[in-house]
Every structure is written in C-alpha cells, then in structure tokens.
PDB file of C-alpha atoms and ligand atoms in Angstrom:
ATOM      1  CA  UNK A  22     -43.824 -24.754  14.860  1.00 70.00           C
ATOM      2  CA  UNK A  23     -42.034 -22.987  12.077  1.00 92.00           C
ATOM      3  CA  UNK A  24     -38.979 -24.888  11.770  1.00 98.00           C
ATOM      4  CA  UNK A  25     -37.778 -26.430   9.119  1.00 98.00           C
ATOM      5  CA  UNK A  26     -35.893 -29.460  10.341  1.00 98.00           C
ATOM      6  CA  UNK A  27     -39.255 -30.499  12.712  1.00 98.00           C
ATOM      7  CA  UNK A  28     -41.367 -29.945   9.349  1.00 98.00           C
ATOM      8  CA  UNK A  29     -39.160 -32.777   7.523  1.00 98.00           C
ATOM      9  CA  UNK A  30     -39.164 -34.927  10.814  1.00 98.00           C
ATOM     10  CA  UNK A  31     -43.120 -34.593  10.707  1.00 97.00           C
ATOM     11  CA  UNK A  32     -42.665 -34.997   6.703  1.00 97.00           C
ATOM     12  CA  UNK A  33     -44.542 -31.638   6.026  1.00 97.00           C
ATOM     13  CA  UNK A  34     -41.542 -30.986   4.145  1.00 97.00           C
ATOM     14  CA  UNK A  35     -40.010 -34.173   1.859  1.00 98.00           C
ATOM     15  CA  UNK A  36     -36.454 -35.362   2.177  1.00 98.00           C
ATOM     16  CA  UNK A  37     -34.506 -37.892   1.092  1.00 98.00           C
ATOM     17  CA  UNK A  38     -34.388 -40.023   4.583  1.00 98.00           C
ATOM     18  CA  UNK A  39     -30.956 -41.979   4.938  1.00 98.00           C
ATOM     19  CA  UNK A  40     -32.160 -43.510   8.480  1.00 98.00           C
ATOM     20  CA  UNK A  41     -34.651 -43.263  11.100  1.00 98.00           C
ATOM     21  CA  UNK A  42     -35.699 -44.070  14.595  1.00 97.00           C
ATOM     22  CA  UNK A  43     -37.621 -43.020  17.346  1.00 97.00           C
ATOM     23  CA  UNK A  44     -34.919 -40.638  18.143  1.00 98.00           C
ATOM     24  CA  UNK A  45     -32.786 -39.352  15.439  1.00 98.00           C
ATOM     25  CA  UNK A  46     -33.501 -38.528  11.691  1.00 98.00           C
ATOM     26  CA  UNK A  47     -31.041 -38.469   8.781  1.00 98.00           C
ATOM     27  CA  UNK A  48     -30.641 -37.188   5.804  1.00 98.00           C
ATOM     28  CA  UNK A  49     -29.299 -35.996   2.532  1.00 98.00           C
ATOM     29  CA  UNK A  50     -28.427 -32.026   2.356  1.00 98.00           C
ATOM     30  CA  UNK A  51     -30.154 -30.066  -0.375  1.00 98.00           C
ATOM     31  CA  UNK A  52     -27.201 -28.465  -1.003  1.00 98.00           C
ATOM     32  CA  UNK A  53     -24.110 -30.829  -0.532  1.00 98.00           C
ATOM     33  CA  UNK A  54     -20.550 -29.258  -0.080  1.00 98.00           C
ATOM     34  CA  UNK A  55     -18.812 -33.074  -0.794  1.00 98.00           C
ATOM     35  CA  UNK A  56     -20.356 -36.024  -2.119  1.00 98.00           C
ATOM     36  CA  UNK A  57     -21.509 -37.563   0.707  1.00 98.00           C
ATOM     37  CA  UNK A  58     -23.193 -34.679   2.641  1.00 98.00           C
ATOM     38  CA  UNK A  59     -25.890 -36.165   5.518  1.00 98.00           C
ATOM     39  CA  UNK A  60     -27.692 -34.024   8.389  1.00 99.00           C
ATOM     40  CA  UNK A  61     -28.053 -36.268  11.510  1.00 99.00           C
ATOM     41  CA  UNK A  62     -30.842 -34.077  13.411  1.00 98.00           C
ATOM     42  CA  UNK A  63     -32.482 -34.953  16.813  1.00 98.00           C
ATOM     43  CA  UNK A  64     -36.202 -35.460  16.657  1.00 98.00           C
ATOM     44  CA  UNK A  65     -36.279 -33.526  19.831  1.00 98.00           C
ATOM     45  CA  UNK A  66     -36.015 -29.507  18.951  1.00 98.00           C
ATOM     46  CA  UNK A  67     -32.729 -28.077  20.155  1.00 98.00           C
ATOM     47  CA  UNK A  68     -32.152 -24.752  18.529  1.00 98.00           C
ATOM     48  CA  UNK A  69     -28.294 -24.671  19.212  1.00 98.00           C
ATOM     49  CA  UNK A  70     -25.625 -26.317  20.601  1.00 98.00           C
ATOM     50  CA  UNK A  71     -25.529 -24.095  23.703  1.00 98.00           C
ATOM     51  CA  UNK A  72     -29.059 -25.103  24.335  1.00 98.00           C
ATOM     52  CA  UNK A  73     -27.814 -29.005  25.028  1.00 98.00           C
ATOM     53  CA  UNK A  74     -29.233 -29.755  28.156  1.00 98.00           C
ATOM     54  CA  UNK A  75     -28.057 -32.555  30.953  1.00 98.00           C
ATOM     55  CA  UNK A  76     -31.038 -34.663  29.992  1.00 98.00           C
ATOM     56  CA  UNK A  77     -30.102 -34.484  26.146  1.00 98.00           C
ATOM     57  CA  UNK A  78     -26.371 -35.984  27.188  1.00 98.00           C
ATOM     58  CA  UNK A  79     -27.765 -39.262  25.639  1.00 98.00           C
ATOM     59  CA  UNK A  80     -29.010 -38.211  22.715  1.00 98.00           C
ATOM     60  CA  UNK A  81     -25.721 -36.476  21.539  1.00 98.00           C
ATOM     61  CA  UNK A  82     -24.480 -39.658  21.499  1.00 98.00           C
ATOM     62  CA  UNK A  83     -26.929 -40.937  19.720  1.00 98.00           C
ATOM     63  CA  UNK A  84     -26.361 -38.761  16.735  1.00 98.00           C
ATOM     64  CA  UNK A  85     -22.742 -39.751  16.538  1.00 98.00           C
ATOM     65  CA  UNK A  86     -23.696 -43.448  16.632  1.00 98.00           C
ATOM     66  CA  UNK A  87     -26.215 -42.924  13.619  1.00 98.00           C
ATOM     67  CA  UNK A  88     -23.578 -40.526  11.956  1.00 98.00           C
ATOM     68  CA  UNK A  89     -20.963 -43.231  12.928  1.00 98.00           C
ATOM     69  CA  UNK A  90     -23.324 -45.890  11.094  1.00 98.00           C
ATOM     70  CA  UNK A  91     -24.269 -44.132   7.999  1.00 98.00           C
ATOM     71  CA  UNK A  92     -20.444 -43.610   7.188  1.00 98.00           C
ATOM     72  CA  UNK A  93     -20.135 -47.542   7.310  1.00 98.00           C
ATOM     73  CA  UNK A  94     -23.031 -48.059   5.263  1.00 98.00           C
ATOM     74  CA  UNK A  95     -21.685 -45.506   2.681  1.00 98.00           C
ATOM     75  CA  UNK A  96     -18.040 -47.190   2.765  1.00 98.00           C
ATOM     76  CA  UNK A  97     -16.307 -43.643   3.716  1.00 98.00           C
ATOM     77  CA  UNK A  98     -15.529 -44.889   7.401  1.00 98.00           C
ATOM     78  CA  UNK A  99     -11.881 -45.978   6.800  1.00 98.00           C
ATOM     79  CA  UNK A 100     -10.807 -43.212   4.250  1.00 97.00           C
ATOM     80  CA  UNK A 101     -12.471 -40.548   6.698  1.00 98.00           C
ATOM     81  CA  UNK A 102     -15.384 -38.389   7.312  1.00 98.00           C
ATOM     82  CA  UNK A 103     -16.103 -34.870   9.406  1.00 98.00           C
ATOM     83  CA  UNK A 104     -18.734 -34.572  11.503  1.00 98.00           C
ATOM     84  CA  UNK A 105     -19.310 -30.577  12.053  1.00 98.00           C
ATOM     85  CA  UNK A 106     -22.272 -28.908  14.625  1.00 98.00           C
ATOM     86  CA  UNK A 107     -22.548 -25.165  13.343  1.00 98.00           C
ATOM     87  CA  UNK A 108     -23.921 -22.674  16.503  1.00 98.00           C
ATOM     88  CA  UNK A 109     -24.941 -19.539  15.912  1.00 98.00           C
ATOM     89  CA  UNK A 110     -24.448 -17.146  12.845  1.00 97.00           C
ATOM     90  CA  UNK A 111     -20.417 -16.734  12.610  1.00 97.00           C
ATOM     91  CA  UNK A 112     -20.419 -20.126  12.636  1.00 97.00           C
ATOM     92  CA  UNK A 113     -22.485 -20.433   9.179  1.00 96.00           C
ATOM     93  CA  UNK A 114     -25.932 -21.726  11.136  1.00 98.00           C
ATOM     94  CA  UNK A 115     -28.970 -20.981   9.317  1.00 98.00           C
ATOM     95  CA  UNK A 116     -31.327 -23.640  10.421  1.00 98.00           C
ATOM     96  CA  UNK A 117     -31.536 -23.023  14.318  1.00 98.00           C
ATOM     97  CA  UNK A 118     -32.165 -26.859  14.890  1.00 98.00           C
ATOM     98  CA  UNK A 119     -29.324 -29.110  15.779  1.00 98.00           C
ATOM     99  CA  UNK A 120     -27.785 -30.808  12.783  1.00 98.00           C
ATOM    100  CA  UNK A 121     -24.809 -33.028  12.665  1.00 98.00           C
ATOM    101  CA  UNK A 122     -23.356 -32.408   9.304  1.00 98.00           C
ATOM    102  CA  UNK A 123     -21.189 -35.689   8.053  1.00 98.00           C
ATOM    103  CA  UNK A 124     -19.325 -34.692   5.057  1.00 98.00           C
ATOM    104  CA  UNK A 125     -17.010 -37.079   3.170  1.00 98.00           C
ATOM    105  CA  UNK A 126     -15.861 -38.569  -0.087  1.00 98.00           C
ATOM    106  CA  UNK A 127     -13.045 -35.958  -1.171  1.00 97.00           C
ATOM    107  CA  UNK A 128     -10.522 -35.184   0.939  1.00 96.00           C
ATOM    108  CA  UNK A 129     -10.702 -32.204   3.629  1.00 96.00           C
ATOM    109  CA  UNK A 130      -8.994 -28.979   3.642  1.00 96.00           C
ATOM    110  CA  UNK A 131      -8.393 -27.817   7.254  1.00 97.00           C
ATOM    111  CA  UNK A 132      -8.385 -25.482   8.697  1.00 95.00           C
ATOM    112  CA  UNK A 133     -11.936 -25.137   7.783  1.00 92.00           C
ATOM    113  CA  UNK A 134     -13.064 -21.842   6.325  1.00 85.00           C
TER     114      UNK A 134
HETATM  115  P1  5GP B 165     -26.169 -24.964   8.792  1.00 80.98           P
HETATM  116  O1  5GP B 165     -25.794 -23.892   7.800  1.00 80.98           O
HETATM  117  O2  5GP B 165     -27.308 -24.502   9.682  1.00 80.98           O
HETATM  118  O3  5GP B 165     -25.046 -25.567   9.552  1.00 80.98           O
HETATM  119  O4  5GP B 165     -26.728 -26.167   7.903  1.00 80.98           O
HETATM  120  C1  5GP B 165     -28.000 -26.141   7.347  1.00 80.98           C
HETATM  121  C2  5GP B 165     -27.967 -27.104   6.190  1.00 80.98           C
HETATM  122  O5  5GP B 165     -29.311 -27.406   5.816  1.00 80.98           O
HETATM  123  C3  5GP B 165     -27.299 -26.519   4.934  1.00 80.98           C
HETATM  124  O6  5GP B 165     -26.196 -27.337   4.573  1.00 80.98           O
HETATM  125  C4  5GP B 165     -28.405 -26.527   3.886  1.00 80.98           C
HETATM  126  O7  5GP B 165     -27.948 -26.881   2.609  1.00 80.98           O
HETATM  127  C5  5GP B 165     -29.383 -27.549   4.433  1.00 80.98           C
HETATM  128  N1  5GP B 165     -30.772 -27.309   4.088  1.00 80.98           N
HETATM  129  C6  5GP B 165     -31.428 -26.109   4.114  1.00 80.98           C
HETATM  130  N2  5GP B 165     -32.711 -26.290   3.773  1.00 80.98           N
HETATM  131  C7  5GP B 165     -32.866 -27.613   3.516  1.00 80.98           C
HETATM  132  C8  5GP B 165     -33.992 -28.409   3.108  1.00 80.98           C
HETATM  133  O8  5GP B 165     -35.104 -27.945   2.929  1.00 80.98           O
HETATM  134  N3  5GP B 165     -33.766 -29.736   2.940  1.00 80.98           N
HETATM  135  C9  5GP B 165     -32.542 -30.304   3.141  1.00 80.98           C
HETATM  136  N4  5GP B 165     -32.453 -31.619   2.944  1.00 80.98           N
HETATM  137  N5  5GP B 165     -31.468 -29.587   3.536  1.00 80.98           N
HETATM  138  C10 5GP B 165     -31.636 -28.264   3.718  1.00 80.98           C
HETATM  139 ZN1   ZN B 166     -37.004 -28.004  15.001  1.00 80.98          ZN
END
C-alpha cells in the first residue's frame, strides 16, 4: 500500500497525532493554511469522496464528531471553524485518501479560492 495517509495510520510515516481511535485518526497538517490546520482521516482507505459507500454512512459521521471534538478541545468552536473534503484534482486533492481538513483560528475568506 503506497499511500501516504495509511503509512501515518500504520506510523510508517510520523505525525503529530491530535486523536485516535479504532476508527478515525487526526492530525496536524505539514503544511497549515491557518493556525489551527487538522486532517481528520478514516482508518479505512477511501480514495475520494465519490468512493463513499452505503456501509461507510457511519463513519462520515464519525469524522465530523472527532473534527467536531478537536475544535472544542482547541477553544475555536464558538468563534468558528471550516471543515473542507477536497475530491479530485480541480478541487486541490493531492493525497487520494479521505481527509477532513478543519481549519480555524483567523477568520475565513469565502468564497473559497
Ligand atoms: P488535499 O490537498 O489532498 O486536500 O490535502 C492534503 C493535505 O495533506 C495538504 O494540506 C498537505 O499539506 C498535507 N500533507 C501532505 N503530506 C503530508 C504529510 O506527510 N504529513 C502531514 N501531516 N500532512 C501532509
Ligand atoms: Zn490510504
């Protein structure tokens, strides 16, 4: 398996881990665009958001619930957070595993670029 996001979950590859269960991993973004920047990733391999299936409905929910926790823990709940799912290249995807990006701390222009 060659992806990147299943090589952190396996810690192959090291990140700085914000939570973890048996279903969902987060953690910070090597490269953050605010000052809270956090990928919420299944620990199941999903390559895009067009390849949720019926059985993953669950687990969706899951990642909001974990992205919906780490806000609280890092106070930014109140003032206001994004939660953004990339698919595909147009979008700005470049790792083809499902990521919830959770982005907060200064405010948000929108519409996004
Ligand atoms: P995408 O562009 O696919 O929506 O988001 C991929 C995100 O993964 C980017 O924000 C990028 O900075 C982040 N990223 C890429 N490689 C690594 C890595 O090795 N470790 C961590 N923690 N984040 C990464
Ligand atoms: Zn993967």
């Amino acid at each position: 398996m060659s992806c990147l996001f299943c090589k952190i979950i396996s810690k192959e590859i090291p990140a700085k881990t914000v939570y973890e269960d048996d279903t969902v991993m987060a953690f910070e973004d090597l490269n953050p665009q605010a000052p809270v920047h956090i990928l919420i990733i299944p620990k199941k391999h999903i390559a895009t958001s067009l390849d949720i299936s019926d059985e993953d409905n669950e687990l969706i929910g899951l990642l909001y619930q974990a992205a919906n926790r780490i806000a609280r823990d890092k106070k930014v709940a109140d003032k206001g957070f994004r939660t953004v799912m990339n698919c595909n290249r147009e979008a700005g995807q470049t790792v083809f595993h499902i990521h919830l990006h959770l982005l907060a701390g200064r405010a948000m222009q929108w519409p996004p670029g």
